Short mmCIF file of C-alpha atoms (C1' of nucleotides) in Angstrom, two decimals:
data_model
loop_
_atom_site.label_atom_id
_atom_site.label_comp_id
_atom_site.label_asym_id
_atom_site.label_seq_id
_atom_site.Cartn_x
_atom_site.Cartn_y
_atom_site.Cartn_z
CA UNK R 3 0.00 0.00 0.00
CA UNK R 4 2.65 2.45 -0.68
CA UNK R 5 1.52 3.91 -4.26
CA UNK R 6 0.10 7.41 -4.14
CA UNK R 7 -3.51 7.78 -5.03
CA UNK R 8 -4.52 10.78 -7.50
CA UNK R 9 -7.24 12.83 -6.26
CA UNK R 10 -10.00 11.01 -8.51
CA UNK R 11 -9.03 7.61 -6.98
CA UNK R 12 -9.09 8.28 -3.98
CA UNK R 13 -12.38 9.55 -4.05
CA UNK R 14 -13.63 5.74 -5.39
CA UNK R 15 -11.50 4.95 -2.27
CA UNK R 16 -13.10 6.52 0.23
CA UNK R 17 -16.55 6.02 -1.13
CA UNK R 18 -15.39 2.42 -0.76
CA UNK R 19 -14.47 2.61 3.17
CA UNK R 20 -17.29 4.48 3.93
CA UNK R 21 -19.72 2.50 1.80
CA UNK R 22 -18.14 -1.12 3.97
CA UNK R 23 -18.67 0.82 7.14
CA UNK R 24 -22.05 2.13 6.53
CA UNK R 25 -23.51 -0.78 5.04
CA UNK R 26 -21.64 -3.85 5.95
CA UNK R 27 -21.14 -4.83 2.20
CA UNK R 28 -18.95 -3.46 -0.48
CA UNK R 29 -20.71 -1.53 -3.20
CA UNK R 30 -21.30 -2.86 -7.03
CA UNK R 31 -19.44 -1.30 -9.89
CA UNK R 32 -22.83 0.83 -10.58
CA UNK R 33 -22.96 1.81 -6.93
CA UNK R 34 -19.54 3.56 -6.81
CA UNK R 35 -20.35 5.10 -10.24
CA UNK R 36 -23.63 6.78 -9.29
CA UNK R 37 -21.97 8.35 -6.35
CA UNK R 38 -18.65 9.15 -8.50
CA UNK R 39 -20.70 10.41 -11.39
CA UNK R 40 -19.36 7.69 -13.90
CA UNK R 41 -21.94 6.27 -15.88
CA UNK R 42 -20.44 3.18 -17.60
CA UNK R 43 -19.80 0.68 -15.22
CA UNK R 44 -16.44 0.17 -17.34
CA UNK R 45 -14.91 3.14 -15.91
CA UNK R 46 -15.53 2.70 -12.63
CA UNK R 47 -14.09 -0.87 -13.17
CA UNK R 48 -11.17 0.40 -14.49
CA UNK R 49 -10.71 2.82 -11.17
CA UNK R 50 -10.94 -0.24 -9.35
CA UNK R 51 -8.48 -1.91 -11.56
CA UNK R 52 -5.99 0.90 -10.79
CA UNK R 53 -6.72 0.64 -7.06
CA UNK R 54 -6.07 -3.23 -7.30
CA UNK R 55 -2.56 -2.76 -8.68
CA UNK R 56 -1.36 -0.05 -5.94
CA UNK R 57 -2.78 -2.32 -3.79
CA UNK R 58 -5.86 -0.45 -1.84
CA UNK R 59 -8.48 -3.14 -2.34
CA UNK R 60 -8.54 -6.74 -3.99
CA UNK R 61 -11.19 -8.53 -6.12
CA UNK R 62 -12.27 -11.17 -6.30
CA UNK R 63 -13.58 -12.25 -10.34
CA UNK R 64 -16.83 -12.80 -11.12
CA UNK R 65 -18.62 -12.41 -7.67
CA UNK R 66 -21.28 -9.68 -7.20
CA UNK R 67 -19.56 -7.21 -4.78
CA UNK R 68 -16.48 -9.15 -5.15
CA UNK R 69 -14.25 -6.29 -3.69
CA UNK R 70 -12.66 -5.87 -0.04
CA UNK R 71 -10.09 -3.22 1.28
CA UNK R 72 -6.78 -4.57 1.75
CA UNK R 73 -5.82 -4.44 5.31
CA UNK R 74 -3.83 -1.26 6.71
CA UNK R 75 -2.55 -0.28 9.63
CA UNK R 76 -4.87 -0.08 12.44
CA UNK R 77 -5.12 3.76 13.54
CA UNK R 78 -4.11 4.17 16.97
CA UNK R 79 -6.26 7.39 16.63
CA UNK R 80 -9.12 5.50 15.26
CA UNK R 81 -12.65 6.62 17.03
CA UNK R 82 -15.47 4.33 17.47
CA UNK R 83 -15.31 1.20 16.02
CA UNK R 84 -13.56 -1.65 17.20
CA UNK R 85 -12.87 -2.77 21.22
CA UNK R 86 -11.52 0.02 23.27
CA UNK R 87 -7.63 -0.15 24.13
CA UNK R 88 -6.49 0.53 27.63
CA UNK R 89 -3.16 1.99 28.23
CA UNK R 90 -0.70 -0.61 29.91
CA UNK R 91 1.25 1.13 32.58
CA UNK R 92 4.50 -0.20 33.29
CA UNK R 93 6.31 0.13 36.52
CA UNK R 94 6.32 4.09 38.41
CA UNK R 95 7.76 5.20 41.10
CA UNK R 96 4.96 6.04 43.23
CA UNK R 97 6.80 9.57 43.85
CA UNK R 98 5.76 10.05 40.60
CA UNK R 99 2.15 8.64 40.24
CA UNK R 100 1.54 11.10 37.29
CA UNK R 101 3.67 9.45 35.15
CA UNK R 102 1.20 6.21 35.13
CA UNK R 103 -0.52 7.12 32.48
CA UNK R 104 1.78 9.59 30.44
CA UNK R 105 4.58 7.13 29.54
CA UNK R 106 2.57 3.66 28.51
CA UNK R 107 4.45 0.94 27.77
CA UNK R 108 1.68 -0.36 25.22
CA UNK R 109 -1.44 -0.90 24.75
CA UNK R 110 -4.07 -3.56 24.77
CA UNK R 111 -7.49 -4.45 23.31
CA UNK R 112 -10.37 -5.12 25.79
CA UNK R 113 -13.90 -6.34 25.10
CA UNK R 114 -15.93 -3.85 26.05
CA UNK R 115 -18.06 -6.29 28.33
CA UNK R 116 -15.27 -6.56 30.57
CA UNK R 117 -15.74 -3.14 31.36
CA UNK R 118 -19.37 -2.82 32.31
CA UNK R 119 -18.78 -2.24 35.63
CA UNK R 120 -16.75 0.76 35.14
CA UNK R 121 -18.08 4.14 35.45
CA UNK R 122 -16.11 5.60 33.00
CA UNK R 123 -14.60 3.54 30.10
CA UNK R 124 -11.52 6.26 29.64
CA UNK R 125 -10.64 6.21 32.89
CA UNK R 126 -9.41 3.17 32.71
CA UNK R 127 -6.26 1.17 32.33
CA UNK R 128 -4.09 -1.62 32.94
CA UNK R 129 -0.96 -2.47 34.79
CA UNK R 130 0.50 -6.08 36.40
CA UNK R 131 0.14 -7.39 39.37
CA UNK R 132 3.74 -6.97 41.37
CA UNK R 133 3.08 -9.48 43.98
CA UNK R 134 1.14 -12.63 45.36
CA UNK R 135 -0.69 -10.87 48.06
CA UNK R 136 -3.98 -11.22 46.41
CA UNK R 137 -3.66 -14.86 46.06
CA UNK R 138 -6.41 -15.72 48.32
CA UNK R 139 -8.77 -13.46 45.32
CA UNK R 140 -7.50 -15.86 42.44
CA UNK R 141 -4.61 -12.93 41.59
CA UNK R 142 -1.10 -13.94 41.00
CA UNK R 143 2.21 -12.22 40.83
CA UNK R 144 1.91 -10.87 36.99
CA UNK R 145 -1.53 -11.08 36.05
CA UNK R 146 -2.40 -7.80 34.07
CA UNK R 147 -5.13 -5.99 36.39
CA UNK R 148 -7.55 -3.73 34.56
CA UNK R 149 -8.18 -0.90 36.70
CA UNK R 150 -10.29 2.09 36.83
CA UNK R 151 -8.72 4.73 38.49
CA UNK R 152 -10.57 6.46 41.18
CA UNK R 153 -10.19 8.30 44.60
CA UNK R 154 -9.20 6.41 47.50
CA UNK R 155 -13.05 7.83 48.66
CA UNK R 156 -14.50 6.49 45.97
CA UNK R 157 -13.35 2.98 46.50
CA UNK R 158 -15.82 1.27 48.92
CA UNK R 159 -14.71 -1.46 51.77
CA UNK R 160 -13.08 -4.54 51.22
CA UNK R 161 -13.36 -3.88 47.53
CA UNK R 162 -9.94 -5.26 45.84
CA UNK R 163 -7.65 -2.31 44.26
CA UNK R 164 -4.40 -1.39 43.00
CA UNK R 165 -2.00 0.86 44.86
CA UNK R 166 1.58 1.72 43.58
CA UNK R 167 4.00 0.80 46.44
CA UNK R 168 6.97 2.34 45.48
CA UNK R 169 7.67 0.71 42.00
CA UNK R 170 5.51 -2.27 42.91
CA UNK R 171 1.49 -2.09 41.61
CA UNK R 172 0.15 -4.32 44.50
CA UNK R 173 -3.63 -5.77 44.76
CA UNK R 174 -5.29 -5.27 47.77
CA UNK R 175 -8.36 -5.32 49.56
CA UNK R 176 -9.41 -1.89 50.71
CA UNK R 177 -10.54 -0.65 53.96
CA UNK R 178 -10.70 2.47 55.13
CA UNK R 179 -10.74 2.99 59.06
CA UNK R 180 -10.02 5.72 61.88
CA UNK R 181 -8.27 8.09 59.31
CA UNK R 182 -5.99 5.31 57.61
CA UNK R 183 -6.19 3.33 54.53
CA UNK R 184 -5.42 -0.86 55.74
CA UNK R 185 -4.17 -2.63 52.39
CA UNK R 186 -5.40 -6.16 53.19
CA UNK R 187 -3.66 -9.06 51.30
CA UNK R 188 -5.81 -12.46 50.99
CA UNK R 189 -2.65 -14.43 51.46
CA UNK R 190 -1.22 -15.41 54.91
CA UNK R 191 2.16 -15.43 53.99
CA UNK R 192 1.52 -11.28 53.34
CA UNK R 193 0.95 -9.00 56.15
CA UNK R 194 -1.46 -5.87 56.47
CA UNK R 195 -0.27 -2.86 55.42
CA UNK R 196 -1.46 0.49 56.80
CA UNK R 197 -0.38 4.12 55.91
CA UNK R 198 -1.76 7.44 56.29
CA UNK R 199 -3.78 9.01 53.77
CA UNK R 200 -1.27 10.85 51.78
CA UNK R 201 1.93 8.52 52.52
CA UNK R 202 4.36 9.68 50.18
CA UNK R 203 5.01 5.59 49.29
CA UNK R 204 1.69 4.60 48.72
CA UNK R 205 -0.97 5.74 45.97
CA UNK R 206 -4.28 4.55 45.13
CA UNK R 207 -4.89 4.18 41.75
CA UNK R 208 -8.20 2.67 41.30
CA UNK R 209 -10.36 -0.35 41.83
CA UNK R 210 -9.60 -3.40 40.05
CA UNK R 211 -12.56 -4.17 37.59
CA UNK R 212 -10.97 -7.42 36.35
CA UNK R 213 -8.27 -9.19 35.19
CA UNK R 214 -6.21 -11.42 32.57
CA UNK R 215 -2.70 -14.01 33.03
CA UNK R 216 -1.25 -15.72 29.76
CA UNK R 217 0.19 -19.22 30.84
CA UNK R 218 3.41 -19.33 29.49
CA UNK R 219 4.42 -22.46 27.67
CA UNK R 220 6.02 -24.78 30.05
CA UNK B 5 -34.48 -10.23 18.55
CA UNK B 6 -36.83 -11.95 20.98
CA UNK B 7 -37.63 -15.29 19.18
CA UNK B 8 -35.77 -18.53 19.56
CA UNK B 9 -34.03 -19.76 16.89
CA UNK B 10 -34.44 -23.26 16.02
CA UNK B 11 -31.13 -25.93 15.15
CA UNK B 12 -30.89 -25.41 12.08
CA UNK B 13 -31.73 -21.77 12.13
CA UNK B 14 -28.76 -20.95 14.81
CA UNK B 15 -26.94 -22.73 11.95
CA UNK B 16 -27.83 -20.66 9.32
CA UNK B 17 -27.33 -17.74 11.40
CA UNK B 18 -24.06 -18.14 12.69
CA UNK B 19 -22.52 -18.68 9.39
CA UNK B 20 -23.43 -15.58 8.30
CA UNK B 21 -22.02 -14.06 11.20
CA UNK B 22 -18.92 -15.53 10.70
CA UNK B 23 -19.01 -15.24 7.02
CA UNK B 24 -19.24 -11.84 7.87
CA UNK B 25 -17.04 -11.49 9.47
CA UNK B 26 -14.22 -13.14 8.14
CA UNK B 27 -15.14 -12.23 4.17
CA UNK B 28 -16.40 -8.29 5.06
CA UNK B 29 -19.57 -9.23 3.26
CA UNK B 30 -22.25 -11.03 3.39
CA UNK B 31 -22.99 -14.45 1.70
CA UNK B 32 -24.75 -14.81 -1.03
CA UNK B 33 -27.88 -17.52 -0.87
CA UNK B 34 -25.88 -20.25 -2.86
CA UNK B 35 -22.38 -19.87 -0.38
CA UNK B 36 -25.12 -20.19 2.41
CA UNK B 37 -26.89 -23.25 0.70
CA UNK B 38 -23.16 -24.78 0.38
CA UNK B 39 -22.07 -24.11 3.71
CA UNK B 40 -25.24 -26.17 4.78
CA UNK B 41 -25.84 -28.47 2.45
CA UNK B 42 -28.84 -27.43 0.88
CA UNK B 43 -29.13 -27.65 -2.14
CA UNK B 44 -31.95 -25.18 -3.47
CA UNK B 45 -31.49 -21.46 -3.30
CA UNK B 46 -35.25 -21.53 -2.63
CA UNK B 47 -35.00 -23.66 0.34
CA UNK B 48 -31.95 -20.54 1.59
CA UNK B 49 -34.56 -17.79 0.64
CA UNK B 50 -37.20 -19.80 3.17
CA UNK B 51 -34.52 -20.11 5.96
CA UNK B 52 -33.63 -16.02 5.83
CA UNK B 53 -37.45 -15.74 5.42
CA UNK B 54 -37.69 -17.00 8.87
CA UNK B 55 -34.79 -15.22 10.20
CA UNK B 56 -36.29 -12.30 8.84
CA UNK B 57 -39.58 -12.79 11.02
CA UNK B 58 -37.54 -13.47 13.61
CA UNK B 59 -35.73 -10.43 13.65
CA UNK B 60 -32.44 -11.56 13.08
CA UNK B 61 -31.33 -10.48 9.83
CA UNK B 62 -32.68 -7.98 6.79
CA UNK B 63 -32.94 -8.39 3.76
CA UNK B 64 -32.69 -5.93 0.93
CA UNK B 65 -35.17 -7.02 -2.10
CA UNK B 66 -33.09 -8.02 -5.28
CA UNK B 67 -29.25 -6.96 -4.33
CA UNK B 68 -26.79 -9.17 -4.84
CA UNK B 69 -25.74 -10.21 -0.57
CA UNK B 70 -28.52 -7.89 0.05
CA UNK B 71 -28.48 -9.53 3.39
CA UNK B 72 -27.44 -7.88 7.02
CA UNK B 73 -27.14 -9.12 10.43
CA UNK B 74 -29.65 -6.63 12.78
CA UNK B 75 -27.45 -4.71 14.74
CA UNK B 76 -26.80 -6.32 18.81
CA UNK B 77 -23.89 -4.93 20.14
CA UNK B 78 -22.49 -1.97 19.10
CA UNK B 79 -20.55 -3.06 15.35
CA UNK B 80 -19.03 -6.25 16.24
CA UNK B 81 -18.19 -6.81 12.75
CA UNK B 82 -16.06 -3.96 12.20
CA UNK B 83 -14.31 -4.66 8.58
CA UNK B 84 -10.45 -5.26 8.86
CA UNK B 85 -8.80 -4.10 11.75
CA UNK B 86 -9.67 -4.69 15.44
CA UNK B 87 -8.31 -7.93 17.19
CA UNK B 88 -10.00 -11.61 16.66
CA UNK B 89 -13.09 -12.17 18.43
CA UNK B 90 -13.03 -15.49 19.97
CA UNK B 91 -16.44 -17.89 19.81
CA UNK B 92 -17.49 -18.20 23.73
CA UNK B 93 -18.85 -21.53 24.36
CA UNK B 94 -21.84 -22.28 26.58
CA UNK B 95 -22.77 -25.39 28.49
CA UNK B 96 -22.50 -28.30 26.69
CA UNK B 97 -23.37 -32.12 26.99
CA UNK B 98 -19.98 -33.97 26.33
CA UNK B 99 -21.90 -36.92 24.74
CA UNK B 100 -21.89 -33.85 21.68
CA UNK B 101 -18.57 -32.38 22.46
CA UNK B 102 -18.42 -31.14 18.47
CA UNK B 103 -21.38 -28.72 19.31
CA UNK B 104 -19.02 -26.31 21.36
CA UNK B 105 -18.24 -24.39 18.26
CA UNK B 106 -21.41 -24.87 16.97
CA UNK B 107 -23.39 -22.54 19.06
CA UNK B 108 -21.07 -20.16 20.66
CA UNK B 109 -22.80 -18.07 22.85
CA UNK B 110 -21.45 -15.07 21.85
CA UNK B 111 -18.00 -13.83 20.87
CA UNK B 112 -15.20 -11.93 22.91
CA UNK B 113 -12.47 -9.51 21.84
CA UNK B 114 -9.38 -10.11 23.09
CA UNK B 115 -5.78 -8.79 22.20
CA UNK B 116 -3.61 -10.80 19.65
CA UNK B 117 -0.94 -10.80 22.16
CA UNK B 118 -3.01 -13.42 24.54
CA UNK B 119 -3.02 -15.65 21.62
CA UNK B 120 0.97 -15.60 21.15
CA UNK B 121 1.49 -18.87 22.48
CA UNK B 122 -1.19 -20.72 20.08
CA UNK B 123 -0.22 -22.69 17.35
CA UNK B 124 -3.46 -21.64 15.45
CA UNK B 125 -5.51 -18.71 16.58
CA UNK B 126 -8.52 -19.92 14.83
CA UNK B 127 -8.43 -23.09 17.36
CA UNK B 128 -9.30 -20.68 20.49
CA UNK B 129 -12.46 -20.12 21.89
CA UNK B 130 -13.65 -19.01 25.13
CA UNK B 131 -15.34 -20.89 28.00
CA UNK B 132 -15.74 -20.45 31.50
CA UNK B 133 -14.15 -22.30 34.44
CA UNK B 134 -16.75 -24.72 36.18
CA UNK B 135 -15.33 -25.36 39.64
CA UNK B 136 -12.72 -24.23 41.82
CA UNK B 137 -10.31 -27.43 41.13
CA UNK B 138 -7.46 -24.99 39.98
CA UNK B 139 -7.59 -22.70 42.60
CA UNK B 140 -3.99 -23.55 43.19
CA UNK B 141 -2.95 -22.14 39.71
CA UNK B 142 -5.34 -18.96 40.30
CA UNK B 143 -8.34 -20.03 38.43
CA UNK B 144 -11.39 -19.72 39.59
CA UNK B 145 -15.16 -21.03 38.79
CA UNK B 146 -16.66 -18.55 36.57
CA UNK B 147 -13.31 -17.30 34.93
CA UNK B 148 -13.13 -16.74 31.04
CA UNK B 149 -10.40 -19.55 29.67
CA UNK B 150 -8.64 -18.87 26.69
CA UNK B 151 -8.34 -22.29 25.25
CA UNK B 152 -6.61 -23.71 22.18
CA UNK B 153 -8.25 -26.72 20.89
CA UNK B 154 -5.78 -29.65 20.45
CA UNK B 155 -6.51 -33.22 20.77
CA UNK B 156 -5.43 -35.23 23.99
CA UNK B 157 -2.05 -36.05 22.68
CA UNK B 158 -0.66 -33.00 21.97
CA UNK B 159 -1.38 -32.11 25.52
CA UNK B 160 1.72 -31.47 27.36
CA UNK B 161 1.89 -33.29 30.64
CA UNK B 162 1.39 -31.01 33.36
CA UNK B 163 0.02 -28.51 31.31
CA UNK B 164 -3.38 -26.58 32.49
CA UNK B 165 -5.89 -28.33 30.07
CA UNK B 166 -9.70 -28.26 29.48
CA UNK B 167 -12.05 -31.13 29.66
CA UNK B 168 -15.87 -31.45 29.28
CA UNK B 169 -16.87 -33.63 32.15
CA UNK B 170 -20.54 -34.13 31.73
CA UNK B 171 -21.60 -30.77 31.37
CA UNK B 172 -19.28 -28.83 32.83
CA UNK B 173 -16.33 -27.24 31.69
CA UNK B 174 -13.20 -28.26 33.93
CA UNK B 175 -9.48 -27.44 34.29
CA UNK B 176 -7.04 -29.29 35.12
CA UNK B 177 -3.35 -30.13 34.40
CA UNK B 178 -3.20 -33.01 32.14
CA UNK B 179 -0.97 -36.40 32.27
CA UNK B 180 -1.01 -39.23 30.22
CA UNK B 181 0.20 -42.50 32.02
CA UNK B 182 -0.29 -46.03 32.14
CA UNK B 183 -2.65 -45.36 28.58
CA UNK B 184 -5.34 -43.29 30.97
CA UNK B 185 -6.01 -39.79 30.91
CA UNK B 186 -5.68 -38.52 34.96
CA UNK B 187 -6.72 -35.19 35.73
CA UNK B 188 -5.13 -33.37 38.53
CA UNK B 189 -6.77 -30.31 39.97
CA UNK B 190 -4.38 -28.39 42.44
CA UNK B 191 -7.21 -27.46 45.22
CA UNK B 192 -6.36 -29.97 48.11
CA UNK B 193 -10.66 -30.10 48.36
CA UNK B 194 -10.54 -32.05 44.69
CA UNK B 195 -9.47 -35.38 44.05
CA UNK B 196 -7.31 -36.35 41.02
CA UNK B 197 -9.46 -37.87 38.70
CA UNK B 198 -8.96 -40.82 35.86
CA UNK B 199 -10.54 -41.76 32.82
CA UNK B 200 -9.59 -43.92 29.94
CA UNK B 201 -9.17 -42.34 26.41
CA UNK B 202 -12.33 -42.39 25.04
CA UNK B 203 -14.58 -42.15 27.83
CA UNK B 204 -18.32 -41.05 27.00
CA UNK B 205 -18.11 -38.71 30.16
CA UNK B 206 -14.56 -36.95 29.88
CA UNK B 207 -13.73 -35.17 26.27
CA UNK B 208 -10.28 -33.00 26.38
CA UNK B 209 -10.65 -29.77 24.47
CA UNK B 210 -7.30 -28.11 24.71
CA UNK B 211 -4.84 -26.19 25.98
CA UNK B 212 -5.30 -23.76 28.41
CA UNK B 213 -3.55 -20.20 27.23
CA UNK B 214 -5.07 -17.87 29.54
CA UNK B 215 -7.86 -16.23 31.08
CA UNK B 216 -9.84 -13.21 32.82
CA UNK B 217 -12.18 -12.38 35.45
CA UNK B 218 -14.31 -9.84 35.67
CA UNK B 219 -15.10 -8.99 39.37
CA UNK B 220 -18.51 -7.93 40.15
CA UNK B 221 -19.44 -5.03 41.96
CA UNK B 222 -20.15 -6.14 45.93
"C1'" DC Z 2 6.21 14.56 -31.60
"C1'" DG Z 3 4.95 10.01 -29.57
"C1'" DG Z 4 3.62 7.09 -25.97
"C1'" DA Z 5 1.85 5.88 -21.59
"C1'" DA Z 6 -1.48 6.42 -18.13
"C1'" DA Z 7 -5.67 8.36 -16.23
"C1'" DG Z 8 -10.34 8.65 -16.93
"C1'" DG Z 9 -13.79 8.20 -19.35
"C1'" DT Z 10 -18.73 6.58 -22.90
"C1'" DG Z 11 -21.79 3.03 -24.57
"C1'" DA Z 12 -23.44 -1.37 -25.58
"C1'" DA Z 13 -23.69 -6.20 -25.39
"C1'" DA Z 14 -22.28 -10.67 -23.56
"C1'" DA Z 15 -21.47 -13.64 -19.70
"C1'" DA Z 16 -21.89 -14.79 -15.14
"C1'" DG Z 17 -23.86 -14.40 -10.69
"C1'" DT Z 18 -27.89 -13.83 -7.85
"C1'" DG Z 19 -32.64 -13.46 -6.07
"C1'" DT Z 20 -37.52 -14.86 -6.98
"C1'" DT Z 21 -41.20 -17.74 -8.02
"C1'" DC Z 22 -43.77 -21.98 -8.72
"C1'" DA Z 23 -44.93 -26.75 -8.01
"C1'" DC Z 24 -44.18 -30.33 -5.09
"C1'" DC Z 25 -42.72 -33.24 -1.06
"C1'" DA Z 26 -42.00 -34.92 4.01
"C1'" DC Z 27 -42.13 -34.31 8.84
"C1'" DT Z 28 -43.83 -32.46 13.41
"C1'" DA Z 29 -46.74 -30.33 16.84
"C1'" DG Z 30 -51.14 -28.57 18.30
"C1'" DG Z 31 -56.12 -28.10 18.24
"C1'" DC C 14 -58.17 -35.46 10.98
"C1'" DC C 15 -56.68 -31.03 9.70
"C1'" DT C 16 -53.62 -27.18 9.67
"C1'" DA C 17 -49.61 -24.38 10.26
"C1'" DG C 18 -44.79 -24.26 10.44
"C1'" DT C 19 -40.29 -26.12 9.40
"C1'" DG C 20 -37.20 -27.65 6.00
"C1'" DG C 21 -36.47 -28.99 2.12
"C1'" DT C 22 -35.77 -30.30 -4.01
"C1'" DG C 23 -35.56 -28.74 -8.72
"C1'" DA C 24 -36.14 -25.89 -12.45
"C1'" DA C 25 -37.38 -21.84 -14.93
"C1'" DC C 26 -37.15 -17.00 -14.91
"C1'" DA C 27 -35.90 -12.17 -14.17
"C1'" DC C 28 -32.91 -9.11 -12.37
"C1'" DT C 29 -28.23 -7.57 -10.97
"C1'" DT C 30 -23.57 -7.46 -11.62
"C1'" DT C 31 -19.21 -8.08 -13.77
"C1'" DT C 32 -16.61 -8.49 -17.98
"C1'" DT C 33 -15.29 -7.39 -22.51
"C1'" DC C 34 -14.81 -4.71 -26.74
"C1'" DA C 35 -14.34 -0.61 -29.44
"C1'" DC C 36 -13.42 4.03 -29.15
"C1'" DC C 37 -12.63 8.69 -27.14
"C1'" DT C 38 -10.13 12.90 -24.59
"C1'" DT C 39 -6.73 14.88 -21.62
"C1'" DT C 40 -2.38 15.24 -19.16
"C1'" DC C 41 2.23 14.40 -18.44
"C1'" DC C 42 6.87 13.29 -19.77
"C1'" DG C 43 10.94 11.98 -22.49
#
DNA sequence: CGGAAAGGTGAAAAAGTGTTCACCACTAGG
DNA sequence: CCTAGTGGTGAACACTTTTTCACCTTTCCG
């Protein structure tokens, strides 16, 4: 796909995308000529014959709306369609909480279901468990945590979250009591944590909507 | 979309969906008729007819794949880019372990990355954990697994695994000894179980590659 | 100048596609 | 027993769509 298009085919192109993504079917030859103005069928096939060689769609012979875009990059800018991407954080030091979301390290594709719970979609992102503290809640050391940040106010009791301790993103179950926030860990082996509200180590990030692990290939 | 489907109509309409998707367009009646063996176009037009009524599809009078799915979710089908949509599998009776593709329940972004360890991306569907006999691994009844159908012998031993065991979707790690299949959860409340290759009651899927959770709102 | 490529017109042939008609078999419900 | 609905076959027919052929103009470039 690296041939420049002249102005007049890349009007046929464009009618093309839009015509897909509007009606879930590529148009006919007379289709794109109607709304191109080209009244013999011919001409328009010969646009598409042009298109074909530089490589912007492919046909296929003989079959009504034989046509399909050939596959480009996938805009990172792209609005609507397709499953939202959340912003993978990688590790922060939590002296520096800011930087969570400005420096991501990639990002990845989430059904949208697995956000329903979230009150707001864009608020959302995702970043690995550092620990095993949450083993008790089915969360191991590495599992990639989708989180929707929030206040520490906002989270409610005993709800698991994510707090950066120092570089480490640890899961936790939430409580907060007599003017302290108590990170509770669901694994013996891990002790409670508790610091004041605005501990310079410790920073809330959000509550932890879900999660997903990849088993490596042992 | 209120109306149940029957067999054969589920059939019927979740090859279009999938021809849909994977082609950008939709099928014409005589792709249809091939994909289910039927050989009149007539007895294709009666099939959509019924659809139709149903609400499941619409049909455009006299264009050529003048045929559309009636929108659920927001665009599922968008054309091209976005990342593969695995089929999630519902409950089903292992004495007809070849209807879990058959009748996915619905289908499930997820990023391309999760699927990095398959061997073929279009062998992974979705289904959820039944019990919590993996606990010890971090899964959990109710999770999403990301599993890549393979047959019993290309299992590695050890390996987390999925097996339809009556009705119920189970993981396990896998070993092959002594020409039985044994299945070994790793919850101390779950006993190891054995079954000889071909038992009615015990059908391996595959592999299992991953998985997520979505935690409810308490 | 000459040639190549873009960008057409117009018509007819060939191929693909949807529609209609007649007919059949099975099942479930009244 | 009758009827409605499902789920077909097979063939003829009409419409839609793509392909092909002959021929044209304009622009750009060596």
């Amino acid at each position: 796909m690296t041939d420049r298009l002249t102005q007049r085919q890349n009007e046929g192109y464009e009618f093309i995308r839009a015509f897909v993504r509007d009606e879930g079917k590529p148009p006919t030859l007379r289709e794109i000529g109607d709304a191109l103005d080209i009244s013999s069928t011919n001409g328009v096939s010969k646009l598409l014959d042009v298109l074909e060689r530089k490589g912007y769609v492919e046909r296929e012979p003989h079959a009504a709306r034989g046509l399909s875009l050939v596959e480009e990059e996938p805009d990172p800018f792209a609005v609507g369609a397709g499953p939202p991407e959340l912003p993978v954080v990688s590790r922060t030091p939590s002296d520096h909480p800011d930087r969570l979301r400005r420096r991501p390290s990639s990002y990845l594709a989430v059904d949208p279901r697995l956000l329903h719970e979230a009150s707001d979609p864009d608020a959302c992102l995702v970043g690995r468990a550092g620990d095993d503290g949450m083993n008790g809640d089915g969360i191991r050391k590495g599992d990639f945590l989708i989180i929707e940040e929030c206040r520490a106010r906002d989270l409610s009791n005993g709800a698991p979250a994510a707090f950066l301790v120092g570089e480490e993103l640890r899961a936790r179950r939430f409580l907060f009591a007599n003017g302290k926030m108590h990170l509770r860990p669901t694994n013996s082996h891990y002790t409670k944590e508790t610091f004041p509200p605005d501990a310079p180590g410790c920073h809330p990030i959000g509550r932890v909507l879900g999660l997903f692990r990849s088993f490596s290939k042992s």
